[in-house]
PDB file of C-alpha atoms in Angstrom:
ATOM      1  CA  UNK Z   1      16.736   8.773   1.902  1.00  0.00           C
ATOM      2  CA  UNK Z   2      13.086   7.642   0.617  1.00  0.00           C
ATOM      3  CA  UNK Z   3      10.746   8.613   3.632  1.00  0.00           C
ATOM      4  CA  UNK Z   4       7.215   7.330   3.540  1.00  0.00           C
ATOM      5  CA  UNK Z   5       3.977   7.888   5.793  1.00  0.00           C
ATOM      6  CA  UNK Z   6       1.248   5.983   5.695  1.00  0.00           C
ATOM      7  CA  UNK Z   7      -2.042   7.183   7.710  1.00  0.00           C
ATOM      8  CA  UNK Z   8      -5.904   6.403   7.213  1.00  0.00           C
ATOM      9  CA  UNK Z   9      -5.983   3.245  10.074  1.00  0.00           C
ATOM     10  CA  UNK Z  10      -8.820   3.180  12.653  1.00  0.00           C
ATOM     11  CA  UNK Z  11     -11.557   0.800  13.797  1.00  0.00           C
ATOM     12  CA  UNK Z  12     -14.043  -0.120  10.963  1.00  0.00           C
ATOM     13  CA  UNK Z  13     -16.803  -2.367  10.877  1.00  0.00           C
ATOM     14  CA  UNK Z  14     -17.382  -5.666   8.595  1.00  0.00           C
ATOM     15  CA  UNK Z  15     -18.078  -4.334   5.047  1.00  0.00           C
ATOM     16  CA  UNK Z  16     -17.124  -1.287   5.995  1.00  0.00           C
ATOM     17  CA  UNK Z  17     -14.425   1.142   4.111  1.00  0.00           C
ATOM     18  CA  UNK Z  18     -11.152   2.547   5.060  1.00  0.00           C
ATOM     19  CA  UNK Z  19      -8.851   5.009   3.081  1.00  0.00           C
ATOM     20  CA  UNK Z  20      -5.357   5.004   4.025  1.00  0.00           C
ATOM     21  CA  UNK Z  21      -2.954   7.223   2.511  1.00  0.00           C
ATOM     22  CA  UNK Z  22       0.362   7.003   1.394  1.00  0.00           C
ATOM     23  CA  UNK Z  23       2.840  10.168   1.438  1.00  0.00           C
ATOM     24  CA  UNK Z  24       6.261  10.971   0.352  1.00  0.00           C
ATOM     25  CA  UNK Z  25       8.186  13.917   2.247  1.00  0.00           C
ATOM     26  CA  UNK Z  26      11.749  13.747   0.182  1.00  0.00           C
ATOM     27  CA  UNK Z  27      10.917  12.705  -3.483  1.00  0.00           C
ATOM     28  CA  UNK Z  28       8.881  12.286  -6.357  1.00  0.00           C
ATOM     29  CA  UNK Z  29       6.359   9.679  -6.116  1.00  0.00           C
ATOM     30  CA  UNK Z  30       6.052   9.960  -9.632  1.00  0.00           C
ATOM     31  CA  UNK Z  31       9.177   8.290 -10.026  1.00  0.00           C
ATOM     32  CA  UNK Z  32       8.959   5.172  -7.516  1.00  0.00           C
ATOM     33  CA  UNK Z  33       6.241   2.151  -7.723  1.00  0.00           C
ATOM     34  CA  UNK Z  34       4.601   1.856  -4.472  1.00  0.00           C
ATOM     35  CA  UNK Z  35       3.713  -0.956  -2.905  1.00  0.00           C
ATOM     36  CA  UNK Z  36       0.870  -1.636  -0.026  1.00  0.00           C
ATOM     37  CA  UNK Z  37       1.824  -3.816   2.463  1.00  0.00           C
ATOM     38  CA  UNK Z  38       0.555  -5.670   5.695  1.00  0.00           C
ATOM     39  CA  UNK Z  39       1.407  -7.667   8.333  1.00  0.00           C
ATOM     40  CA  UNK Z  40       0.383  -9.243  11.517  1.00  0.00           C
ATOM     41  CA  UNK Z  41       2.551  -9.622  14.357  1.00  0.00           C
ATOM     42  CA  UNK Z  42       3.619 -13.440  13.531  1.00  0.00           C
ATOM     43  CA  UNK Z  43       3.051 -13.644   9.957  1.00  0.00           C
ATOM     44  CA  UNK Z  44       5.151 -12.378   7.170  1.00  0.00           C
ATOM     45  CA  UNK Z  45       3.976  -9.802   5.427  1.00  0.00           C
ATOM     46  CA  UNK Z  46       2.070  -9.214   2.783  1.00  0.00           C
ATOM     47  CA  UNK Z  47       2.165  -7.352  -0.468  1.00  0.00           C
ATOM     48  CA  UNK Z  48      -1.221  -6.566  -1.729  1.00  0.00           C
ATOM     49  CA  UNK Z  49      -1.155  -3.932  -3.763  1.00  0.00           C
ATOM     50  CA  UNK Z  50       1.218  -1.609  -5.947  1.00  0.00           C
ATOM     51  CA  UNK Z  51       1.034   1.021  -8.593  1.00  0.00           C
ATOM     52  CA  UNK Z  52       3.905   1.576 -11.180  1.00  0.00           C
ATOM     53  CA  UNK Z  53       5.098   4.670 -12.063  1.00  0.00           C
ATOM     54  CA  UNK Z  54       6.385   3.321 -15.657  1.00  0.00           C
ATOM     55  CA  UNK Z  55       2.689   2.997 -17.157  1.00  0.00           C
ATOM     56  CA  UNK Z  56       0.723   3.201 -14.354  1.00  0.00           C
ATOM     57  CA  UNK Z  57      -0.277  -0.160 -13.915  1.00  0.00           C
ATOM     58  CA  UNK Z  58      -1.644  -1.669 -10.901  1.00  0.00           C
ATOM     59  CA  UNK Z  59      -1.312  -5.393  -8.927  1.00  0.00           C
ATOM     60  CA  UNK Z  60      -3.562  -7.015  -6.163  1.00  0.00           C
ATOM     61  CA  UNK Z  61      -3.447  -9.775  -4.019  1.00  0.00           C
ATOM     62  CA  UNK Z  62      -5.647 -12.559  -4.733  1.00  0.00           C
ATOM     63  CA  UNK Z  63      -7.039 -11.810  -0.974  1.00  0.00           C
ATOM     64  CA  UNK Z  64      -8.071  -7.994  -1.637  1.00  0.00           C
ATOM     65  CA  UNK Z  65      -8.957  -8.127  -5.562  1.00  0.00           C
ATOM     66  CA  UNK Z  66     -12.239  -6.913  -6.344  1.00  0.00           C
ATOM     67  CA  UNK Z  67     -12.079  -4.843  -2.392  1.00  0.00           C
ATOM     68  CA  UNK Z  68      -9.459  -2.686  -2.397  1.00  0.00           C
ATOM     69  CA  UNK Z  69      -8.372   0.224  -5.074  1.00  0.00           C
ATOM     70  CA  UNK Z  70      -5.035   1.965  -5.385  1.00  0.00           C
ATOM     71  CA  UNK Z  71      -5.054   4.793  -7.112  1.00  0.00           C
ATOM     72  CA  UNK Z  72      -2.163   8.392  -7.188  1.00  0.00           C
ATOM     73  CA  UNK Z  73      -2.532  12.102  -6.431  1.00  0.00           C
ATOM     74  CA  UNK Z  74       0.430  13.301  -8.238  1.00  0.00           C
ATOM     75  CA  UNK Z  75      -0.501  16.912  -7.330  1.00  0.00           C
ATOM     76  CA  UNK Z  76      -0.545  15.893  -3.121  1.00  0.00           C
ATOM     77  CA  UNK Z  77       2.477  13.161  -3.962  1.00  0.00           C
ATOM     78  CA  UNK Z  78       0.140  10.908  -2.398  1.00  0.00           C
ATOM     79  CA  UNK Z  79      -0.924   7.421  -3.328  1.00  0.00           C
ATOM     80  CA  UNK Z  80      -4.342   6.124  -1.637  1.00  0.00           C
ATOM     81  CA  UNK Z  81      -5.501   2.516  -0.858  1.00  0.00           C
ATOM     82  CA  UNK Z  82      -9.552   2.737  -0.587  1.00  0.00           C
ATOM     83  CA  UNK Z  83     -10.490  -0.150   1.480  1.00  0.00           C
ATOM     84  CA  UNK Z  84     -13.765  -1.566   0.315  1.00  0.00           C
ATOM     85  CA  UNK Z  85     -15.943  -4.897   1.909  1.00  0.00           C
ATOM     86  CA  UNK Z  86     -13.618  -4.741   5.017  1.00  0.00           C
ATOM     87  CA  UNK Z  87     -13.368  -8.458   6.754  1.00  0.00           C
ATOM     88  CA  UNK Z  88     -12.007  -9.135  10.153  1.00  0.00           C
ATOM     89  CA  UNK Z  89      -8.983 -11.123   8.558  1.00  0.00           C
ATOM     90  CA  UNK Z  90      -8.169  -7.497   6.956  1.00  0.00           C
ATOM     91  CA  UNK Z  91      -6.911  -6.461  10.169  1.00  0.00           C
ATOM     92  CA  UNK Z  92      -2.833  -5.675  10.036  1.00  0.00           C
ATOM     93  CA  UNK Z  93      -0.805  -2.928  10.400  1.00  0.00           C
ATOM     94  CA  UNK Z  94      -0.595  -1.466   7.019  1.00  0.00           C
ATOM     95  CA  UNK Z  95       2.318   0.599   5.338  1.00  0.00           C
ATOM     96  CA  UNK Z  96       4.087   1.348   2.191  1.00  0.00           C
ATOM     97  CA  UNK Z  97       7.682   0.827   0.580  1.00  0.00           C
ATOM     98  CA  UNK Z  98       9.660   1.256  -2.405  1.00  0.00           C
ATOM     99  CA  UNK Z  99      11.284  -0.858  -4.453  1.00  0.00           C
ATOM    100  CA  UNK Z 100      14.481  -1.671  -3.233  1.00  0.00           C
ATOM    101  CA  UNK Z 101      17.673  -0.408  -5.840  1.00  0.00           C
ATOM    102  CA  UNK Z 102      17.959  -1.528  -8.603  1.00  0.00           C
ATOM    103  CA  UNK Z 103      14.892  -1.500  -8.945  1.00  0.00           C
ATOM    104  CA  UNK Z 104      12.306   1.715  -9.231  1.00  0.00           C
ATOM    105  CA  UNK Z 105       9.019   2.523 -11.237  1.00  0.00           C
ATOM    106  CA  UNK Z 106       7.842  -1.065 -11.732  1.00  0.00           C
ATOM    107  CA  UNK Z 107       5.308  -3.516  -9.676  1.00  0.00           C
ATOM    108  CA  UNK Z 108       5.433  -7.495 -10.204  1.00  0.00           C
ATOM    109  CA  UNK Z 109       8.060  -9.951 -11.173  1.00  0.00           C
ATOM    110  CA  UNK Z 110       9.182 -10.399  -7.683  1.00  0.00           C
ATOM    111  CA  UNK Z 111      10.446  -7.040  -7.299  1.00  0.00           C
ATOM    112  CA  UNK Z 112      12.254  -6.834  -4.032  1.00  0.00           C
ATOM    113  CA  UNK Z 113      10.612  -4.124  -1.930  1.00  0.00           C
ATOM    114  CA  UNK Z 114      12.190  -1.889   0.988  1.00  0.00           C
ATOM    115  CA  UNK Z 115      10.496  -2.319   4.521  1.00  0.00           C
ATOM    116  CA  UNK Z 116       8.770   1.199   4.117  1.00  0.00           C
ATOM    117  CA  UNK Z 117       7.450   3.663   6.675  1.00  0.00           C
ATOM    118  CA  UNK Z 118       5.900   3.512   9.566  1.00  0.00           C
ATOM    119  CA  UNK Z 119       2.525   1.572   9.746  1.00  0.00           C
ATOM    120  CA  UNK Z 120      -1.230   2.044  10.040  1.00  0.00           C
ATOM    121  CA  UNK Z 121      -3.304   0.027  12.130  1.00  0.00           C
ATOM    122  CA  UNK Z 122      -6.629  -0.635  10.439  1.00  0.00           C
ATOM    123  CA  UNK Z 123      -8.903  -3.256  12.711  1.00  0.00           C
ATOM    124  CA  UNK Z 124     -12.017  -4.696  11.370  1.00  0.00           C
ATOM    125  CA  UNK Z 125     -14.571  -5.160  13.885  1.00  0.00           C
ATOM    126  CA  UNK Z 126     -17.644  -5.401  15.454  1.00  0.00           C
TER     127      UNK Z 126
END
C-alpha cells in the first residue's frame, strides 16, 4: 500500500515562498514518479508538477512554470515542491500521488495518477 504525506502548507503572503514536502513511509520513492497536485473545493484538480524516477525529468503546469521547483532527497525519501512568487489564485489544498498501475517511474503522456495522501493547505494572502 503506497502511503504518502505531504506537509509544508501555511499562510504566505503575495510573492512570498512556501516549501511543501512530500514523504513516503512504505517504499522507495526512487522507484515511483511523483506528482504535485491541487485542488479547490469545486474545481477539479490539478496536476502541476511531477518528477520521474526513470531519468529524472521534471513537468509543470503552464500556471506554476517559471514559480515553482520540484526537486528529490533520495537520502530523506522525500520529494520537495519550493513555492516561489506565491499569488492568491495559488491557494488549494496541495498533495501528492503516484501513478496509478500500470504505470510507475514516468511523468507526462496522460499518465493516470492515484488520488494520493492527505493534503496541505497553503493560502496566499494578505
Amino acid at each position: 500500500h503506497v502511503q504518502l504525506q505531504a506537509s509544508g502548507g501555511g499562510l504566505a503572503q503575495p510573492g512570498g515562498s512556501l516549501r511543501l514536502s512530500c514523504v513516503a513511509s512504505t517504499f522507495s520513492l526512487d522507484l515511483y514518479a511523483i506528482g504535485w497536485f491541487r485542488q479547490v473545493p469545486g474545481k477539479e484538480r490539478e496536476q502541476i508538477s511531477c518528477i520521474s524516477s526513470y531519468d529524472g525529468s521534471t513537468t509543470y503546469a503552464d500556471s506554476v512554470k517559471g514559480r515553482f521547483t520540484i526537486s528529490k532527497d533520495s537520502s530523506k525519501n522525500t520529494v520537495y515542491l519550493q513555492m516561489d512568487r506565491l499569488k492568491p489564485e495559488d491557494t488549494a489544498v496541495y498533495y501528492c500521488a503516484t501513478p496509478r498501475p500500470p504505470y510507475r517511474d514516468r511523468c507526462g503522456g496522460g499518465v493516470p495518477f492515484g488520488s494520493g495522501g492527505q493534503g496541505t493547505l497553503v493560502t496566499v494572502s494578505s
